[in-house]
XYZ file of C-alpha atoms in Angstrom:
610
model
C -12.581 -40.423 9.338
C -11.216 -36.671 10.085
C -10.336 -35.357 13.199
C -11.636 -31.846 14.771
C -9.113 -29.686 12.765
C -9.790 -31.241 9.364
C -13.545 -30.618 9.899
C -12.522 -26.859 10.617
C -10.342 -26.265 7.660
C -13.015 -27.766 5.743
C -16.094 -25.486 8.073
C -13.937 -22.141 7.142
C -13.626 -22.779 3.234
C -17.601 -23.644 3.103
C -17.403 -19.513 4.341
C -15.700 -18.569 1.336
C -11.653 -18.865 3.078
C -9.242 -18.884 0.568
C -6.090 -17.662 2.547
C -5.213 -17.201 5.767
C -2.183 -15.997 7.713
C -0.693 -17.734 10.372
C 2.294 -18.304 12.025
C 2.785 -21.652 13.676
C 3.597 -23.026 17.378
C 2.800 -26.279 19.328
C -0.199 -25.140 21.131
C -1.315 -24.792 16.916
C 0.905 -28.283 16.069
C -2.089 -30.848 15.548
C -4.217 -27.959 13.302
C -1.190 -26.867 11.401
C -0.208 -30.471 10.636
C -3.891 -31.145 9.236
C -3.483 -27.855 7.485
C -0.053 -29.430 5.871
C -2.404 -32.792 4.588
C -4.480 -30.663 3.157
C -1.942 -28.812 1.258
C -0.216 -31.693 0.035
C -3.502 -33.423 -1.365
C -4.019 -30.000 -3.021
C -7.348 -29.407 -1.203
C -6.016 -27.224 0.950
C -6.286 -22.941 2.255
C -3.364 -21.044 0.458
C -1.198 -20.634 3.890
C 0.998 -17.574 4.307
C 3.286 -17.173 6.716
C 4.823 -14.104 7.701
C 7.433 -12.924 10.136
C 5.377 -12.462 13.404
C 2.053 -13.100 14.419
C 1.290 -9.656 14.623
C 1.471 -9.215 10.846
C -0.602 -12.157 10.776
C -3.493 -10.380 12.512
C -2.569 -6.970 10.091
C -2.580 -9.085 7.130
C -6.016 -10.100 7.938
C -7.586 -7.101 8.853
C -6.100 -5.528 5.611
C -7.401 -8.507 3.498
C -10.964 -7.954 5.126
C -10.399 -4.092 3.955
C -8.818 -5.071 0.370
C -11.530 -7.399 -0.357
C -14.749 -7.562 1.622
C -13.876 -11.015 2.557
C -13.204 -12.369 6.307
C -9.787 -12.082 7.092
C -8.585 -14.949 8.913
C -5.318 -15.374 11.109
C -4.146 -18.228 12.962
C -1.365 -18.722 15.958
C -0.097 -20.830 18.484
C -1.793 -20.726 22.317
C -0.657 -18.029 24.652
C 2.408 -16.050 23.256
C 1.056 -16.438 19.795
C -1.908 -14.967 20.710
C -0.594 -12.334 22.677
C 1.097 -11.306 19.213
C -2.021 -10.919 17.239
C -3.754 -8.534 19.713
C -2.521 -5.367 17.768
C -3.796 -6.711 14.708
C -7.037 -7.510 16.102
C -7.808 -4.392 17.702
C -6.789 -2.377 14.133
C -9.853 -4.955 13.068
C -12.000 -3.923 16.079
C -11.519 0.047 15.285
C -12.135 -0.028 11.544
C -15.003 -2.409 11.986
C -13.457 -5.298 9.643
C -14.796 -8.719 9.767
C -12.116 -11.183 11.022
C -11.709 -14.467 12.691
C -8.530 -15.783 14.920
C -7.810 -18.954 15.442
C -5.707 -19.640 18.399
C -4.472 -22.334 19.931
C -4.284 -23.610 23.731
C -2.896 -25.959 25.661
C -5.004 -29.251 26.912
C -8.372 -29.113 28.524
C -6.942 -30.758 31.334
C -4.386 -27.758 31.658
C -7.047 -24.977 32.050
C -6.622 -23.349 34.804
C -3.486 -25.230 36.895
C -0.788 -22.607 35.816
C 0.944 -24.443 33.183
C 3.022 -23.585 30.646
C 1.526 -21.352 28.415
C -1.408 -22.283 29.370
C -3.636 -18.506 30.078
C -7.557 -17.204 30.452
C -7.352 -17.271 26.924
C -11.159 -16.210 26.641
C -10.673 -13.335 29.251
C -7.858 -11.963 26.811
C -9.787 -11.379 23.660
C -12.908 -10.790 25.498
C -12.357 -6.773 24.998
C -11.339 -7.430 21.003
C -13.723 -10.041 20.322
C -17.119 -9.800 19.156
C -17.556 -13.346 19.980
C -14.908 -15.832 21.571
C -15.359 -19.300 22.767
C -13.295 -22.000 22.832
C -13.944 -25.085 21.611
C -14.381 -28.216 24.075
C -15.475 -30.714 22.098
C -16.027 -32.090 18.892
C -19.845 -31.974 18.566
C -19.294 -28.145 20.018
C -17.003 -27.378 16.722
C -19.715 -26.407 14.105
C -21.714 -24.462 16.105
C -18.721 -22.137 17.072
C -16.599 -22.021 14.023
C -20.017 -21.026 12.295
C -20.910 -18.524 14.978
C -17.922 -16.909 14.791
C -17.734 -16.320 11.141
C -21.555 -14.995 11.124
C -21.055 -12.955 13.879
C -17.778 -11.243 12.242
C -19.665 -10.557 8.855
C -22.825 -9.132 10.829
C -20.758 -7.078 14.028
C -18.196 -5.974 11.704
C -15.657 -7.096 14.398
C -12.921 -9.984 15.053
C -13.818 -12.999 16.408
C -11.999 -15.631 18.404
C -11.764 -19.251 18.272
C -9.705 -20.907 21.006
C -9.043 -24.342 20.231
C -7.222 -26.558 22.764
C -4.151 -29.167 21.333
C -5.885 -32.377 22.762
C -9.326 -31.481 20.844
C -7.639 -30.665 17.643
C -7.224 -34.370 17.427
C -10.266 -35.420 18.329
C -12.081 -37.502 16.109
C -14.965 -35.421 14.571
C -18.652 -36.525 15.353
C -21.319 -34.577 13.265
C -23.679 -32.927 16.150
C -27.160 -35.329 16.829
C -29.919 -33.895 18.475
C -29.190 -34.317 21.927
C -30.551 -31.885 23.912
C -27.798 -28.947 24.459
C -26.212 -29.832 20.801
C -26.673 -27.208 18.167
C -26.260 -27.761 14.599
C -25.962 -24.911 12.405
C -25.472 -23.646 8.927
C -22.629 -22.429 7.252
C -24.693 -19.772 5.910
C -23.550 -15.950 5.553
C -26.042 -13.647 6.377
C -27.160 -10.783 4.686
C -26.038 -7.342 5.405
C -27.978 -5.227 3.014
C -30.078 -3.763 5.314
C -32.324 -1.195 4.286
C -34.419 1.130 6.886
C -37.938 1.559 6.500
C -39.762 3.124 3.911
C -40.823 5.776 6.644
C -37.636 6.613 7.720
C -36.226 7.264 4.667
C -38.799 9.647 3.057
C -37.663 11.922 6.396
C -34.496 11.980 4.952
C -35.154 12.560 1.798
C -36.941 15.894 3.141
C -34.060 16.996 5.149
C -31.775 16.547 2.229
C -34.400 18.416 -0.094
C -34.490 21.436 1.953
C -31.010 21.551 2.026
C -29.313 24.545 0.397
C -25.553 23.614 1.384
C -25.279 20.176 1.266
C -22.346 17.703 2.295
C -21.445 13.861 2.021
C -19.146 12.767 4.542
C -18.500 9.454 2.780
C -16.053 6.655 4.656
C -14.493 3.085 4.275
C -18.336 1.917 4.898
C -19.589 3.208 1.728
C -16.773 0.822 -0.309
C -18.701 -0.523 -3.086
C -21.633 2.233 -3.468
C -19.584 4.956 -5.446
C -22.108 5.127 -8.220
C -24.717 5.875 -5.719
C -22.830 8.146 -3.979
C -22.207 10.444 -7.105
C -25.717 10.143 -7.852
C -26.606 11.749 -4.416
C -24.671 14.416 -4.835
C -25.549 15.071 -8.345
C -29.592 14.986 -7.203
C -28.686 17.428 -4.308
C -26.072 19.628 -5.630
C -23.596 18.620 -2.206
C -20.305 18.771 -2.032
C -18.074 15.384 -1.235
C -15.987 14.923 1.567
C -13.936 11.570 1.999
C -12.873 10.309 5.527
C -8.790 9.404 5.079
C -10.160 5.569 4.769
C -12.704 6.288 2.593
C -10.802 7.800 -0.521
C -10.425 5.214 -2.432
C -14.891 5.326 -2.501
C -15.537 8.680 -4.624
C -12.943 9.114 -7.691
C -10.562 12.198 -7.400
C -11.643 13.921 -10.593
C -14.551 14.208 -9.426
C -14.380 18.466 -9.289
C -16.619 18.519 -6.187
C -14.728 15.570 -4.197
C -12.253 18.075 -1.849
C -10.514 14.707 -0.419
C -10.016 14.884 3.606
C -11.023 17.182 6.544
C -9.304 18.035 9.591
C -5.417 17.910 10.013
C -4.681 15.512 7.086
C -7.493 17.677 5.006
C -8.159 20.471 2.550
C -9.138 23.836 2.676
C -12.463 23.772 0.785
C -13.604 20.516 3.021
C -13.045 22.529 6.254
C -14.855 25.999 4.613
C -17.559 23.193 3.509
C -18.104 22.401 6.987
C -18.331 26.011 8.230
C -20.968 26.937 5.515
C -22.987 23.710 5.215
C -26.525 23.638 6.372
C -27.338 19.960 6.004
C -24.564 17.140 6.168
C -25.083 13.501 5.396
C -22.752 11.099 6.730
C -22.058 7.886 5.043
C -20.193 4.652 6.253
C -17.653 6.890 8.613
C -16.782 6.993 12.032
C -15.031 10.189 11.556
C -13.278 10.798 14.974
C -11.954 14.405 14.895
C -15.527 16.110 16.063
C -13.791 19.293 16.420
C -13.703 19.960 12.504
C -17.590 19.577 12.560
C -20.077 21.518 11.887
C -21.188 23.881 14.689
C -23.835 21.986 17.139
C -27.242 23.340 15.848
C -25.472 24.888 12.344
C -26.358 21.736 10.412
C -29.203 19.006 10.043
C -27.453 15.773 9.819
C -28.665 12.500 8.820
C -26.157 8.753 9.367
C -25.906 6.106 7.618
C -24.326 3.100 9.033
C -24.525 -0.275 9.673
C -22.820 -0.179 13.005
C -25.727 1.341 14.962
C -23.598 1.774 18.002
C -21.686 4.652 16.408
C -24.111 6.668 15.244
C -25.043 9.995 16.368
C -21.548 10.228 18.715
C -19.646 12.892 16.655
C -22.292 15.403 16.129
C -26.022 15.478 16.961
C -27.791 14.057 14.053
C -31.627 14.591 13.071
C -32.157 11.156 12.054
C -30.077 7.401 12.188
C -30.421 5.684 9.560
C -29.678 1.700 9.960
C -28.262 0.186 6.573
C -25.854 -0.703 3.935
C -24.905 2.643 2.274
C -25.443 1.146 -0.495
C -28.561 -0.366 -0.688
C -29.942 2.681 1.730
C -29.000 5.307 -0.881
C -30.588 3.152 -3.901
C -33.886 2.897 -1.780
C -33.631 6.526 -0.694
C -32.895 8.170 -4.495
C -36.391 8.254 -5.615
C -37.815 10.240 -3.112
C -34.888 12.846 -3.793
C -35.716 16.111 -5.722
C -33.067 16.807 -8.329
C -31.951 20.067 -7.739
C -31.281 22.842 -10.268
C -29.298 25.212 -8.317
C -25.652 24.326 -8.151
C -23.719 27.459 -7.294
C -22.619 25.622 -4.079
C -21.625 22.664 -5.814
C -19.396 25.261 -8.224
C -18.111 26.783 -5.782
C -16.794 23.698 -3.712
C -15.109 23.413 -7.182
C -13.242 26.344 -7.987
C -12.459 26.194 -4.770
C -10.600 22.615 -5.313
C -8.863 24.419 -7.891
C -7.019 26.348 -6.005
C -6.357 23.867 -3.205
C -4.361 21.794 -5.528
C -2.710 24.781 -6.779
C -1.190 25.132 -3.465
C -0.622 21.624 -3.131
C 1.251 21.427 -6.199
C 3.369 24.680 -4.873
C 3.836 23.017 -1.341
C 5.322 20.445 -3.114
C 7.793 22.567 -5.189
C 9.063 24.332 -2.292
C 12.922 23.877 -1.890
C 14.092 22.715 1.738
C 17.957 21.897 2.808
C 16.669 18.392 2.431
C 14.350 16.571 0.055
C 10.619 18.090 0.845
C 8.928 14.693 1.167
C 5.760 16.358 -0.435
C 7.306 16.200 -3.691
C 8.085 12.728 -3.438
C 4.182 12.216 -3.006
C 3.568 14.764 -5.668
C 5.604 13.057 -8.387
C 4.251 8.998 -7.193
C 0.870 10.788 -7.739
C 1.512 11.997 -11.092
C 2.518 8.626 -11.994
C -0.087 5.946 -10.415
C -0.969 3.318 -12.927
C -4.573 1.994 -12.812
C -6.104 0.025 -10.409
C -2.678 1.032 -8.477
C -3.243 0.136 -4.663
C -1.044 2.239 -2.386
C -0.610 1.878 1.502
C 0.891 4.875 3.994
C 1.544 4.612 7.503
C 0.424 6.326 10.833
C 3.219 8.850 10.714
C 4.091 11.602 8.275
C 2.905 9.584 5.241
C -0.489 9.909 6.189
C -0.296 13.588 6.130
C 1.214 13.549 2.736
C -1.140 10.547 1.191
C -4.109 12.332 2.451
C -2.604 15.873 0.769
C -0.932 14.384 -2.343
C -2.108 11.169 -3.219
C -5.544 11.091 -5.395
C -7.191 7.846 -6.022
C -8.560 7.646 -9.774
C -11.559 5.128 -10.315
C -10.462 1.220 -9.430
C -7.341 2.698 -7.519
C -7.185 1.997 -3.881
C -5.418 2.713 -0.799
C -6.106 1.900 3.058
C -4.095 2.520 6.665
C -4.366 1.877 10.072
C -7.642 4.289 10.635
C -9.081 4.582 14.388
C -5.954 2.466 15.648
C -3.271 4.480 13.477
C -1.116 1.479 14.374
C 2.475 2.224 13.218
C 4.540 -0.514 10.691
C 0.930 -1.239 9.400
C 1.302 0.030 5.496
C 4.007 -3.386 5.018
C 1.202 -5.762 5.880
C -1.051 -4.009 4.378
C 0.443 -3.472 1.059
C 1.843 -7.057 1.293
C -1.445 -8.522 1.871
C -2.983 -6.377 -0.945
C -0.506 -8.340 -3.188
C -1.695 -11.637 -1.975
C -5.668 -10.756 -2.697
C -4.477 -9.110 -6.055
C -0.949 -10.050 -6.882
C -1.465 -8.308 -10.873
C -1.909 -5.041 -9.839
C 0.856 -3.025 -9.356
C 1.405 -2.065 -4.892
C 2.780 0.793 -3.387
C 3.993 0.749 0.405
C 4.879 4.250 1.825
C 6.241 4.069 5.499
C 8.823 6.061 8.014
C 12.088 4.701 8.672
C 10.620 4.274 12.557
C 7.730 2.388 11.124
C 9.917 0.785 8.985
C 12.261 -0.563 11.634
C 9.754 -2.240 13.780
C 8.820 -5.260 11.392
C 8.328 -3.691 8.093
C 12.279 -4.533 7.110
C 11.124 -7.939 8.274
C 8.506 -7.862 5.636
C 11.011 -7.933 2.861
C 11.761 -11.361 3.797
C 7.907 -12.144 3.640
C 8.033 -10.435 0.142
C 11.226 -12.611 -0.624
C 9.527 -16.092 -0.083
C 6.504 -15.458 -1.561
C 6.945 -13.021 -5.191
C 7.535 -15.662 -7.776
C 3.732 -16.740 -7.153
C 2.765 -13.044 -7.848
C 1.372 -12.767 -11.671
C 2.854 -9.101 -11.616
C 5.669 -9.217 -9.065
C 5.753 -5.356 -9.246
C 6.048 -3.923 -5.414
C 7.395 -0.753 -4.282
C 8.031 0.046 -0.987
C 8.987 4.188 -0.496
C 10.981 4.725 2.769
C 10.741 8.133 4.325
C 14.455 8.153 5.733
C 14.482 11.285 7.930
C 15.927 9.525 11.389
C 13.044 10.911 13.581
C 9.811 9.867 14.386
C 8.810 12.832 12.422
C 4.632 12.723 13.386
C 5.169 12.548 17.144
C 8.487 15.311 17.034
C 5.648 17.610 15.517
C 3.109 16.477 18.315
C 5.090 17.080 21.355
C 5.720 20.544 19.606
C 1.855 21.989 18.623
C -0.018 19.687 20.722
C 2.111 20.000 24.256
C 4.105 22.499 23.255
C 7.085 20.489 23.992
C 10.689 20.653 22.418
C 11.599 17.715 20.627
C 13.767 15.285 22.557
C 15.907 13.492 20.813
C 16.184 10.409 23.464
C 12.745 9.579 22.095
C 12.688 10.667 18.750
C 16.248 9.661 16.872
C 15.810 6.649 14.391
C 19.444 4.710 13.960
C 20.116 5.393 10.550
C 20.195 2.417 7.799
C 20.800 1.944 4.511
C 17.274 0.597 3.471
C 18.246 0.005 0.168
C 21.314 -1.491 0.352
C 19.142 -3.816 2.655
C 16.831 -4.575 -0.011
C 19.302 -5.425 -2.445
C 21.029 -7.627 0.293
C 17.940 -9.761 -0.931
C 18.047 -9.360 -4.307
C 15.692 -6.175 -4.755
C 16.611 -3.043 -7.054
C 17.550 -0.573 -4.198
C 17.658 2.972 -5.317
C 18.752 6.092 -2.827
C 17.086 9.060 -3.473
C 18.702 12.771 -1.889
C 18.001 15.579 -4.596
C 14.587 17.036 -5.887
C 15.813 16.953 -9.469
C 15.885 13.410 -9.070
C 12.419 12.121 -7.829
C 10.677 11.902 -10.902
C 13.395 9.600 -12.149
C 13.362 7.591 -9.211
C 9.445 6.948 -9.607
C 10.072 6.522 -13.284
C 12.783 3.797 -12.879
C 10.839 2.150 -10.278
C 7.556 1.450 -12.162
C 9.753 0.670 -15.243
C 10.981 -2.090 -13.127
C 8.976 -5.777 -13.262
C 10.203 -6.583 -9.818
C 10.658 -4.874 -6.309
C 11.629 -1.721 -5.735
C 12.922 0.248 -2.387
C 13.245 3.853 -2.800
C 14.979 5.362 -0.269
C 14.381 8.790 0.437
C 16.787 10.628 2.524
C 13.832 13.459 3.233
C 13.371 16.255 5.507
C 12.155 15.943 9.418
C 11.542 19.486 9.269
C 8.733 20.230 6.692
C 5.935 21.006 8.400
C 2.296 18.852 8.229
C 0.352 21.876 8.211
C -3.482 21.666 8.298
C -5.735 23.627 6.028
C -6.464 26.108 9.041
C -3.757 26.667 11.738
C -4.968 26.677 15.046
C -4.327 29.650 17.707
C -3.543 26.389 19.973
C -1.314 25.108 17.046
C 1.201 28.351 16.731
C 1.355 29.204 20.411
C 2.363 25.364 21.391
C 5.187 25.328 18.490
C 6.318 28.917 19.598
C 6.798 27.698 23.426
C 7.925 24.656 22.303
C 10.820 26.298 20.350
C 11.632 28.905 23.014
C 11.903 26.002 25.440
C 15.414 25.063 23.231
C 13.972 22.479 20.692
C 17.298 21.265 19.060
C 15.985 21.808 15.511
C 14.812 25.423 16.645
C 16.284 26.778 13.172
C 15.450 24.529 10.826
C 12.418 24.409 11.631
C 11.849 28.067 12.011
C 12.676 28.033 8.102
C 11.115 25.337 6.762
C 7.961 26.650 8.920
C 8.527 30.031 7.065
C 8.920 28.424 3.822
C 5.754 26.310 4.016
C 3.268 29.253 5.120
C 5.079 31.499 2.842
C 4.112 29.142 -0.154
C 0.383 28.715 1.180
C -0.481 32.526 0.923
C 1.292 33.052 -2.610
C -0.522 29.849 -3.605
C -4.031 31.075 -2.003
C -3.119 34.754 -3.874
C -2.551 33.097 -7.195
C -5.162 30.709 -6.865
C -7.516 33.678 -6.463
C -5.924 35.277 -9.600
C -6.467 32.250 -11.520
C -10.034 31.979 -10.781
C -11.216 35.536 -11.437
C -9.415 35.410 -14.622
C -11.455 32.450 -15.933
C -14.849 33.773 -14.326
C -13.701 36.986 -16.590
C -13.032 34.805 -19.515
C -16.455 33.307 -18.902
C -18.134 36.688 -18.384
C -16.943 37.793 -21.605
């Protein structure tokens, strides 16, 4: 006879789970013991134990993002469960199916203020779409199945709380008694398609549009071909949200990458001029960059109905899976023969890429971080997976990384939590051990928990088919993104007391663990450093000593941005001189690049006419 823990392990495998991310403790001890028994018998889940419960939850979220499967994380009672909250909120805010299994003290301890006993259902009530304590063996089946079913359909984390004594109880199959549920481990289909009448309305709006924009998010994963076909039929330009970057290949000429602070000028110009907007699987949060109210007719397609029509007053909301909905929509679309709008978008993107190259090649007193990303992009191998963090690595990732078909990339989106780049990259490597993985992270985030995860990599790398794993650390001894936000958003000068990051020999730390460390300080050495890293069949850490004063310039500098920066400098910013000089260089480069780009495009048009 099996106990409840044995049953839960078998049941989650029936739900297709092959890997879990966990950290042990006495509150989950009987369950951990059952995992160990199953592993010794060759029937267990692949158990990954990183260095912290927060990492477990972030890895489970990343697993869901990169694979489309349900991510699973496991932790002990109160302290372990509390540590997982940040990663679970990452799953909630980026609409990812994750199931957390959290230990609890015995049933008789509940509500008695004993050690490590807290009201976990109340704790997880905000983050979880479903949270339930298993209080008897007969209840276990229904709770586990409901958690997985709800996580998959609601695209959110669910939490199973498992008291220590219940973990070891003899398992009883649920009978036909009143109040006893008998459930199934069958995943519901999420390939939802809107009614035909609604699809015809959407087609009429798109067919009437002359300047159509598709804004594509991570919710369109798996629908690349359908998105491209709709763009072809409507003559649309394509913008991708930062988390949707991998959905549309970068070599599509009318794919203008991102919009907003991390976006391109062609994306901004498209939004300013468009008359029709089709939002596909995105909860893009920056409403200030979307069209003016009444300018564009808008349609949104999403599996999260509560998130539709929030950022822009849409005319039509289609509750459905992006791939299934576009497939059903296409027969009603009329192929346009007027491609002037789309071709203009493509020309703008040529100019923007020239500007990004010029920005990367601008020389500063210290190493230009843009150049490091620019040279990485030139060398990305097929099937690469790239992660970035919530600091300026996200700026440079958005501006310079171009994911081709088959490549993947992701980050913590709406939560934008620091340090996620490392657990994301490690989870990606577990899911796709044959692929090259590149983690880009700032030194502030790396010091949080990122350094610890080099230990996790050391522990598990021998099991990877291809042990190539590259970590790029932007070493500028500053919480750079926040420093710029203090200036541009609040008009406050940099405050060393909050922003300084203690300098560490990150390459040396990697070398202590037996990895390759590369110290990068000169622009002339950037290409060679990446070549060396990609030639190494193992783990490489590039310790890039970059400037902290290169401005993450948006495609359009608002008056507020400029005024607040000026206020910050007038208040005595300790980096005033460097900020002024480096910002001026970036602005000059931007202006020269735009002139060169215009001349280049004009020459191309002249040659065509001739």
